[in-house]
């Protein structure tokens, strides 16, 4: 059974950093387009960042550009989201998602309806 498991969330002060990890079982993440999405209370799920399958091209929402970095570690079958200069508005549950087609990149990186596999999410809280 395919599983995506996120980790690394927690409570951090504004301006701080966190690194989220996404581990996979039963699939090889290198063969998938991977996205990080987030959902804050009372808000719609939104795309944060995506990484392409073949050329590892990256995509970012305007709200996180220059602060967040998505990356892969093929040897460990992991994907990461490095989050720096965190703001209270970054508070949300963050989800790892995998799509075997490039549809997840549409928007860019906002077509969550195209996702084949979802993790259960990890909570990030940015607060004093």
XYZ file of C-alpha atoms in Angstrom:
128
model
C 0.000 0.000 0.000
C 1.386 3.369 -1.031
C 2.067 5.710 1.847
C 3.416 9.235 2.029
C 4.447 10.335 5.487
C 5.258 13.918 6.355
C 7.353 14.978 9.309
C 9.117 18.050 10.626
C 6.199 20.268 11.522
C 5.911 22.054 14.816
C 5.718 25.388 16.565
C 8.175 28.065 15.479
C 8.457 31.784 16.074
C 8.060 34.266 13.232
C 11.300 34.510 11.293
C 12.272 30.963 12.185
C 12.855 27.931 9.984
C 11.572 24.392 9.632
C 12.352 21.573 7.254
C 9.511 19.283 6.291
C 10.244 15.785 5.041
C 8.136 13.469 2.925
C 8.955 9.769 2.994
C 7.374 7.260 0.646
C 6.743 3.537 0.719
C 5.771 1.351 -2.228
C 6.558 4.108 -4.753
C 9.751 5.743 -5.941
C 9.345 9.483 -5.639
C 11.748 10.104 -8.518
C 9.089 8.733 -10.865
C 6.481 11.222 -9.668
C 5.787 14.923 -9.765
C 5.752 15.980 -6.117
C 3.941 18.851 -4.513
C 3.607 20.403 -1.106
C 0.172 21.788 -0.356
C -1.156 23.460 2.750
C -4.512 24.142 4.305
C -5.167 26.663 7.016
C -8.333 26.548 9.156
C -11.304 27.823 7.215
C -9.330 28.150 3.989
C -9.016 26.131 0.816
C -6.072 23.849 0.202
C -3.394 25.693 -1.749
C -0.278 24.684 -3.601
C 2.980 25.779 -2.012
C 5.708 24.198 -4.105
C 6.194 21.479 -6.696
C 9.126 19.655 -8.217
C 9.043 18.138 -11.657
C 9.797 14.479 -12.303
C 12.313 14.542 -15.086
C 14.319 17.740 -14.790
C 13.554 18.608 -11.147
C 12.258 21.992 -12.220
C 10.727 23.735 -9.219
C 7.644 25.869 -8.778
C 6.593 28.114 -5.913
C 3.546 30.053 -4.875
C 4.220 33.795 -4.881
C 3.603 33.900 -1.141
C 6.564 31.594 -0.417
C 8.967 32.450 -3.232
C 12.502 33.187 -1.995
C 11.632 31.743 1.424
C 10.855 28.078 0.728
C 12.938 25.518 -1.162
C 11.792 22.127 -2.397
C 14.318 19.370 -3.052
C 14.691 15.630 -3.589
C 17.040 13.046 -2.145
C 16.803 10.162 -4.586
C 18.960 7.829 -2.524
C 16.674 8.190 0.485
C 13.446 8.352 -1.541
C 12.574 11.597 0.218
C 11.369 15.063 -0.694
C 11.958 18.076 1.515
C 10.546 21.540 1.960
C 12.946 23.960 3.615
C 10.964 26.857 5.039
C 12.783 29.996 6.115
C 11.626 33.394 7.347
C 8.355 31.895 8.458
C 5.359 34.145 8.956
C 2.177 33.649 10.989
C 0.257 33.329 7.709
C 2.293 30.202 6.915
C 0.443 28.421 9.716
C -1.336 25.424 8.213
C -1.330 21.683 7.838
C 1.207 20.831 5.146
C 0.626 17.860 2.875
C 2.954 15.971 0.590
C 1.388 14.867 -2.690
C 2.464 12.711 -5.628
C 1.134 12.739 -9.176
C 2.364 10.504 -11.993
C 1.329 13.151 -14.544
C 2.361 16.808 -14.829
C -1.192 17.970 -14.091
C -0.192 18.769 -10.523
C 2.037 21.526 -11.965
C -0.900 23.418 -13.458
C -1.608 26.752 -11.840
C 1.372 26.516 -11.288
C 1.449 23.836 -8.662
C -2.143 24.232 -7.573
C -4.058 21.409 -9.245
C -4.614 19.308 -6.139
C -7.418 17.427 -7.887
C -4.787 15.696 -10.005
C -2.988 14.161 -7.051
C -2.700 10.388 -6.968
C -1.357 10.030 -3.432
C -1.601 12.221 -0.344
C 0.129 12.141 2.978
C -1.828 12.770 6.169
C -0.164 16.095 6.792
C 2.022 17.770 9.379
C 1.005 20.876 11.324
C 3.133 24.000 11.125
C 2.331 26.756 13.588
C 4.117 30.086 13.366
C 3.449 32.117 16.471
C 5.036 33.984 19.345
